[in-house]
């Protein structure tokens, strides 16, 4: 017996005794994230009527699973005119990451330090597409740590739907009225072991989008001293590639205070890549992240590793949160 995921808004509700067709690829390939069967078709739900809800934007376009949403910027939306008259983000703050596992420790740290912050999460379509697949988002919502979710591109299921990352970024300000917006993909980053072949490379274009629209961007570096792969030791090659070669605009990159030997390697990586000249480098104490995770009873892992297995990764999230709050305080 195996678990299978069913999305009610695609294949209808599933009940005991229903005959279903499954996509079993994930389990056959022994994938980690996304390692479930997925229901493709339920013979008990032969006819699926188009919902009468407003909106005409299709996500998962031109696939058998395409579905209709009301996007925040389209003509039928009450926010359509606000999008048409938009001029600038006016220095609103956006934290841009890569891994979905960055989300919970950053939000927990932000809320632990400043409980009244209004936080929005934008999920891109570089990982899982249905927001409902994320147990992290579900938990953050239950704990009232996350106020609003926005899904962009072909990602779907957020409180707000948007056509692309630019309108998603604008919606965080105009519609969600966020104090801090965090942007990263859903579960399941794609990597190939090559310099440019990973889905997290979108971080560069998102940083540029925030900056071009008049916002303040903070880039989350991917840091680990526990990953067994050399290309992810210290500053991951993903982060180095993005900040050295792909991002076209200057951003703020936050690093945690670590052991001296760790800081030495990170400094060498920054100098060798010239990232310390291309971007603003900020160091912060991220140690409150552990208190935050414990306070909210969040058992968070990244690549299967907990805080004690990969301390540098989590301290980075705490440092980013601390820096974000300082940006807000300086803006007031």
Coordinates of C-alpha atoms in Angstrom, one line a residue:
X1 CA 0.0 0.0 0.0
X2 CA 1.3 3.5 -0.9
X3 CA 0.2 7.0 -0.3
X4 CA -1.1 9.1 -3.2
X5 CA -1.8 12.8 -3.5
X6 CA -5.2 13.9 -5.0
X7 CA -5.9 17.5 -5.9
X8 CA -9.6 18.1 -5.6
X9 CA -9.6 21.1 -7.9
X10 CA -8.0 19.0 -10.7
X11 CA -9.4 15.5 -10.4
X12 CA -12.3 16.0 -8.0
X13 CA -12.7 14.5 -4.6
X14 CA -11.6 10.9 -3.9
X15 CA -13.4 8.4 -1.8
X16 CA -12.8 4.9 -0.6
X17 CA -13.6 2.4 -3.5
X18 CA -12.9 4.9 -6.3
X19 CA -10.9 3.6 -9.2
X20 CA -8.1 6.0 -10.0
X21 CA -5.2 6.2 -12.4
X22 CA -1.9 7.1 -10.8
X23 CA 1.4 8.7 -11.8
X24 CA 3.9 6.5 -10.0
X25 CA 7.1 8.1 -11.4
X26 CA 8.2 9.7 -8.1
X27 CA 8.3 6.5 -6.1
X28 CA 9.8 4.5 -9.0
X29 CA 12.7 7.0 -9.1
X30 CA 12.9 7.1 -5.3
X31 CA 12.6 10.9 -5.2
X32 CA 12.7 12.6 -1.9
X33 CA 10.5 15.7 -2.2
X34 CA 7.4 14.7 -4.1
X35 CA 7.9 11.0 -3.4
X36 CA 4.3 10.1 -3.7
X37 CA 1.9 8.7 -6.3
X38 CA -0.4 11.4 -7.8
X39 CA -3.9 10.9 -9.0
X40 CA -4.3 11.6 -12.7
X41 CA -7.9 10.4 -13.2
X42 CA -10.8 9.3 -11.0
X43 CA -13.4 7.1 -12.8
X44 CA -16.0 8.3 -10.4
X45 CA -15.6 11.9 -11.5
X46 CA -16.2 11.5 -15.3
X47 CA -17.7 15.0 -15.7
X48 CA -16.0 18.0 -14.2
X49 CA -17.9 21.2 -14.8
X50 CA -16.1 24.6 -15.2
X51 CA -16.5 26.5 -11.9
X52 CA -18.7 29.6 -12.0
X53 CA -16.1 31.7 -10.2
X54 CA -15.0 34.8 -12.0
X55 CA -11.7 34.9 -13.9
X56 CA -10.4 33.6 -17.2
X57 CA -6.6 33.1 -16.7
X58 CA -5.6 29.5 -17.2
X59 CA -2.7 27.9 -15.3
X60 CA -1.1 24.7 -16.4
X61 CA -2.1 25.9 -19.8
X62 CA -2.6 23.5 -22.7
X63 CA -2.2 20.4 -20.5
X64 CA -5.1 18.1 -19.6
X65 CA -5.0 19.6 -16.1
X66 CA -5.4 23.3 -17.0
X67 CA -7.5 25.2 -14.5
X68 CA -9.1 28.6 -14.4
X69 CA -8.2 31.2 -11.8
X70 CA -9.0 34.9 -11.1
X71 CA -5.7 36.6 -11.3
X72 CA -5.2 39.8 -9.3
X73 CA -4.3 41.9 -12.3
X74 CA -6.9 40.8 -14.9
X75 CA -9.9 42.9 -16.0
X76 CA -12.4 41.2 -13.8
X77 CA -10.3 41.7 -10.6
X78 CA -11.2 44.5 -8.2
X79 CA -7.5 45.3 -8.3
X80 CA -7.2 45.8 -12.0
X81 CA -7.2 49.6 -11.9
X82 CA -4.6 49.6 -9.1
X83 CA -2.3 47.6 -11.3
X84 CA -2.8 49.9 -14.2
X85 CA -1.9 52.9 -12.1
X86 CA 1.1 51.3 -10.3
X87 CA 4.3 53.4 -10.4
X88 CA 6.8 52.0 -7.8
X89 CA 7.2 49.6 -4.9
X90 CA 8.5 52.6 -2.9
X91 CA 11.3 50.7 -1.2
X92 CA 9.1 47.8 0.0
X93 CA 11.2 44.9 1.3
X94 CA 11.5 41.6 -0.5
X95 CA 13.6 38.6 0.6
X96 CA 14.5 36.3 -2.3
X97 CA 15.6 32.7 -1.7
X98 CA 15.9 29.5 -3.6
X99 CA 15.0 26.5 -1.4
X100 CA 11.5 26.1 0.0
X101 CA 13.1 25.0 3.3
X102 CA 14.3 28.6 3.8
X103 CA 10.7 29.8 4.3
X104 CA 9.8 28.5 7.8
X105 CA 13.0 29.5 9.7
X106 CA 13.0 33.0 8.2
X107 CA 9.3 33.6 9.0
X108 CA 9.6 32.1 12.4
X109 CA 12.6 34.4 13.1
X110 CA 10.8 37.4 11.8
X111 CA 7.7 36.8 13.9
X112 CA 9.8 35.9 17.0
X113 CA 11.6 39.2 16.8
X114 CA 8.7 41.3 15.6
X115 CA 5.3 39.6 16.2
X116 CA 3.2 42.3 14.4
X117 CA 4.9 42.0 11.0
X118 CA 2.6 41.4 8.1
X119 CA 4.3 38.7 6.0
X120 CA 3.5 37.5 2.5
X121 CA 4.9 34.5 0.7
X122 CA 5.2 34.4 -3.1
X123 CA 5.6 30.9 -4.5
X124 CA 7.1 30.7 -7.9
X125 CA 6.6 27.8 -10.4
X126 CA 10.2 26.6 -10.3
X127 CA 9.3 23.7 -7.9
X128 CA 6.0 22.2 -6.9
X129 CA 3.1 24.0 -8.7
X130 CA 0.2 23.4 -6.2
X131 CA 0.6 25.5 -3.1
X132 CA -1.4 22.9 -1.2
X133 CA 1.5 20.4 -1.6
X134 CA 3.5 22.5 0.9
X135 CA 3.1 21.2 4.5
X136 CA 5.3 24.1 5.5
X137 CA 2.8 26.7 4.3
X138 CA -0.1 24.9 5.9
X139 CA 1.7 24.9 9.2
X140 CA 2.8 28.5 9.0
X141 CA -0.8 29.5 8.2
X142 CA -2.2 27.4 11.1
X143 CA 0.2 29.2 13.5
X144 CA -0.8 32.5 12.0
X145 CA 2.8 33.3 11.2
X146 CA 2.1 33.8 7.5
X147 CA -0.6 36.3 6.5
X148 CA -0.9 36.0 2.7
X149 CA 0.2 33.6 -0.1
X150 CA 0.6 34.5 -3.7
X151 CA 1.2 32.0 -6.5
X152 CA 2.7 33.2 -9.8
X153 CA 3.3 31.7 -13.2
X154 CA 1.9 28.2 -13.3
X155 CA 2.0 27.8 -9.6
X156 CA -1.5 27.9 -8.2
X157 CA -3.6 27.8 -5.0
X158 CA -2.4 31.0 -3.3
X159 CA -4.7 33.5 -1.6
X160 CA -3.8 35.7 -4.6
X161 CA -3.1 34.4 -8.1
X162 CA -0.9 36.3 -10.5
X163 CA 0.3 35.9 -14.1
X164 CA 4.0 36.4 -13.5
X165 CA 6.6 37.3 -10.9
X166 CA 6.4 41.1 -11.6
X167 CA 2.7 41.3 -10.9
X168 CA 3.1 39.0 -8.0
X169 CA 5.7 41.4 -6.5
X170 CA 3.3 44.3 -7.1
X171 CA 0.4 42.4 -5.6
X172 CA 2.4 41.9 -2.4
X173 CA 2.4 45.7 -2.0
X174 CA -0.9 46.7 -3.5
X175 CA -3.2 43.8 -2.5
X176 CA -1.5 42.0 0.5
X177 CA -0.1 45.2 1.9
X178 CA 2.9 43.3 3.2
X179 CA 5.6 44.6 5.5
X180 CA 8.0 41.9 4.3
X181 CA 7.6 39.6 1.3
X182 CA 9.5 36.3 1.0
X183 CA 9.9 34.8 -2.5
X184 CA 11.0 31.3 -3.2
X185 CA 9.9 28.2 -5.1
X186 CA 7.7 25.5 -3.7
X187 CA 9.1 22.1 -2.6
X188 CA 11.4 20.4 -5.0
X189 CA 14.4 22.3 -6.5
X190 CA 15.7 20.8 -9.7
X191 CA 19.5 20.4 -10.1
X192 CA 21.8 18.8 -12.6
X193 CA 25.3 19.3 -11.2
X194 CA 26.1 21.8 -13.9
X195 CA 26.7 25.5 -13.5
X196 CA 23.5 26.8 -14.9
X197 CA 21.2 23.7 -14.8
X198 CA 19.2 24.3 -11.6
X199 CA 15.7 25.8 -11.1
X200 CA 16.9 28.1 -8.3
X201 CA 18.7 30.2 -10.9
X202 CA 15.4 32.2 -11.0
X203 CA 16.7 34.0 -7.9
X204 CA 18.7 36.3 -10.1
X205 CA 15.8 37.5 -12.3
X206 CA 13.6 37.9 -9.2
X207 CA 16.2 40.1 -7.5
X208 CA 16.4 42.2 -10.7
X209 CA 12.6 42.5 -10.9
X210 CA 12.3 43.8 -7.3
X211 CA 15.1 46.3 -7.9
X212 CA 13.7 47.5 -11.3
X213 CA 10.2 48.0 -9.7
X214 CA 11.7 50.2 -7.0
X215 CA 11.8 47.7 -4.1
X216 CA 14.6 46.7 -1.7
X217 CA 15.9 43.2 -2.3
X218 CA 17.7 40.9 0.1
X219 CA 19.3 37.7 -1.4
X220 CA 19.4 34.6 0.8
X221 CA 22.7 32.8 0.2
X222 CA 22.6 29.0 0.3
X223 CA 25.3 28.1 2.9
X224 CA 26.2 24.7 4.3
X225 CA 29.2 23.0 5.9
X226 CA 27.3 19.7 6.2
X227 CA 26.5 19.0 2.6
X228 CA 28.8 16.2 1.4
X229 CA 28.9 17.6 -2.1
X230 CA 31.9 20.0 -2.6
X231 CA 30.0 22.3 -4.9
X232 CA 27.6 23.1 -2.0
X233 CA 30.3 23.6 0.7
X234 CA 30.4 27.0 2.2
X235 CA 28.6 29.2 -0.3
X236 CA 26.8 26.9 -2.7
X237 CA 27.8 27.1 -6.3
X238 CA 24.1 28.0 -6.9
X239 CA 24.5 31.2 -5.0
X240 CA 27.9 32.0 -6.5
X241 CA 26.6 31.5 -10.0
X242 CA 23.5 33.6 -9.4
X243 CA 25.3 36.6 -7.8
X244 CA 28.4 36.5 -9.9
X245 CA 27.2 35.8 -13.3
X246 CA 23.4 36.1 -13.6
X247 CA 22.0 38.9 -11.4
X248 CA 22.2 42.2 -13.3
X249 CA 21.4 44.6 -10.4
X250 CA 23.0 45.1 -7.0
X251 CA 21.4 43.4 -4.1
X252 CA 21.9 43.0 -0.3
X253 CA 23.4 39.6 0.6
X254 CA 23.2 38.6 4.3
X255 CA 25.7 36.2 5.9
X256 CA 25.6 34.8 9.5
X257 CA 28.4 35.1 12.1
X258 CA 30.0 31.7 12.1
X259 CA 33.1 29.9 13.3
X260 CA 36.3 31.6 12.2
X261 CA 37.3 28.8 9.8
X262 CA 33.8 28.9 8.2
X263 CA 34.0 32.7 7.8
X264 CA 37.4 32.4 6.3
X265 CA 36.2 30.1 3.5
X266 CA 33.2 32.3 2.8
X267 CA 35.4 35.4 2.6
X268 CA 37.7 33.6 0.1
X269 CA 34.7 32.6 -2.0
X270 CA 33.3 36.2 -2.0
X271 CA 36.7 37.6 -3.0
X272 CA 37.3 35.0 -5.7
X273 CA 33.9 35.6 -7.3
X274 CA 34.0 39.4 -6.8
X275 CA 30.5 39.1 -5.2
X276 CA 31.8 41.4 -2.4
X277 CA 32.3 44.1 -5.1
X278 CA 29.1 43.6 -7.0
X279 CA 26.7 43.4 -4.1
X280 CA 26.2 44.8 -0.6
X281 CA 27.6 42.3 1.9
X282 CA 26.0 42.3 5.4
X283 CA 26.9 40.2 8.4
X284 CA 24.3 39.5 11.2
X285 CA 23.9 37.3 14.2
X286 CA 21.4 34.7 13.3
X287 CA 21.4 32.7 16.6
X288 CA 17.8 33.6 17.5
X289 CA 16.6 31.2 14.8
X290 CA 16.8 28.3 17.1
X291 CA 14.8 30.0 19.8
X292 CA 12.2 30.9 17.2
X293 CA 11.9 27.4 15.9
X294 CA 11.5 26.0 19.4
X295 CA 9.1 28.8 20.4
X296 CA 6.7 28.0 17.6
X297 CA 7.4 24.2 17.8
X298 CA 8.6 24.0 14.2
X299 CA 10.5 20.9 13.2
X300 CA 12.2 22.1 10.1
X301 CA 14.7 20.3 7.9
X302 CA 16.6 21.2 4.8
X303 CA 17.8 18.4 2.5
X304 CA 16.9 16.0 5.4
X305 CA 19.0 17.9 7.9
X306 CA 17.9 19.6 11.1
X307 CA 19.3 22.7 12.8
X308 CA 21.9 20.6 14.7
X309 CA 22.8 18.8 11.5
X310 CA 23.3 21.9 9.4
X311 CA 23.7 24.9 11.7
X312 CA 25.2 27.3 9.2
X313 CA 22.1 27.0 6.9
X314 CA 19.7 27.8 9.7
X315 CA 21.9 30.6 11.1
X316 CA 21.8 32.2 7.7
X317 CA 18.0 32.3 7.8
X318 CA 18.1 33.9 11.3
X319 CA 20.7 36.5 10.0
X320 CA 18.5 37.3 7.0
X321 CA 15.5 37.9 9.2
X322 CA 17.5 40.1 11.6
X323 CA 18.7 42.2 8.6
X324 CA 15.2 42.5 7.2
X325 CA 13.9 43.9 10.4
X326 CA 16.7 46.4 10.5
X327 CA 15.9 47.5 7.0
X328 CA 12.3 48.1 8.1
X329 CA 13.4 50.1 11.1
X330 CA 15.7 52.3 9.1
X331 CA 13.0 53.0 6.6
X332 CA 10.7 54.4 9.3

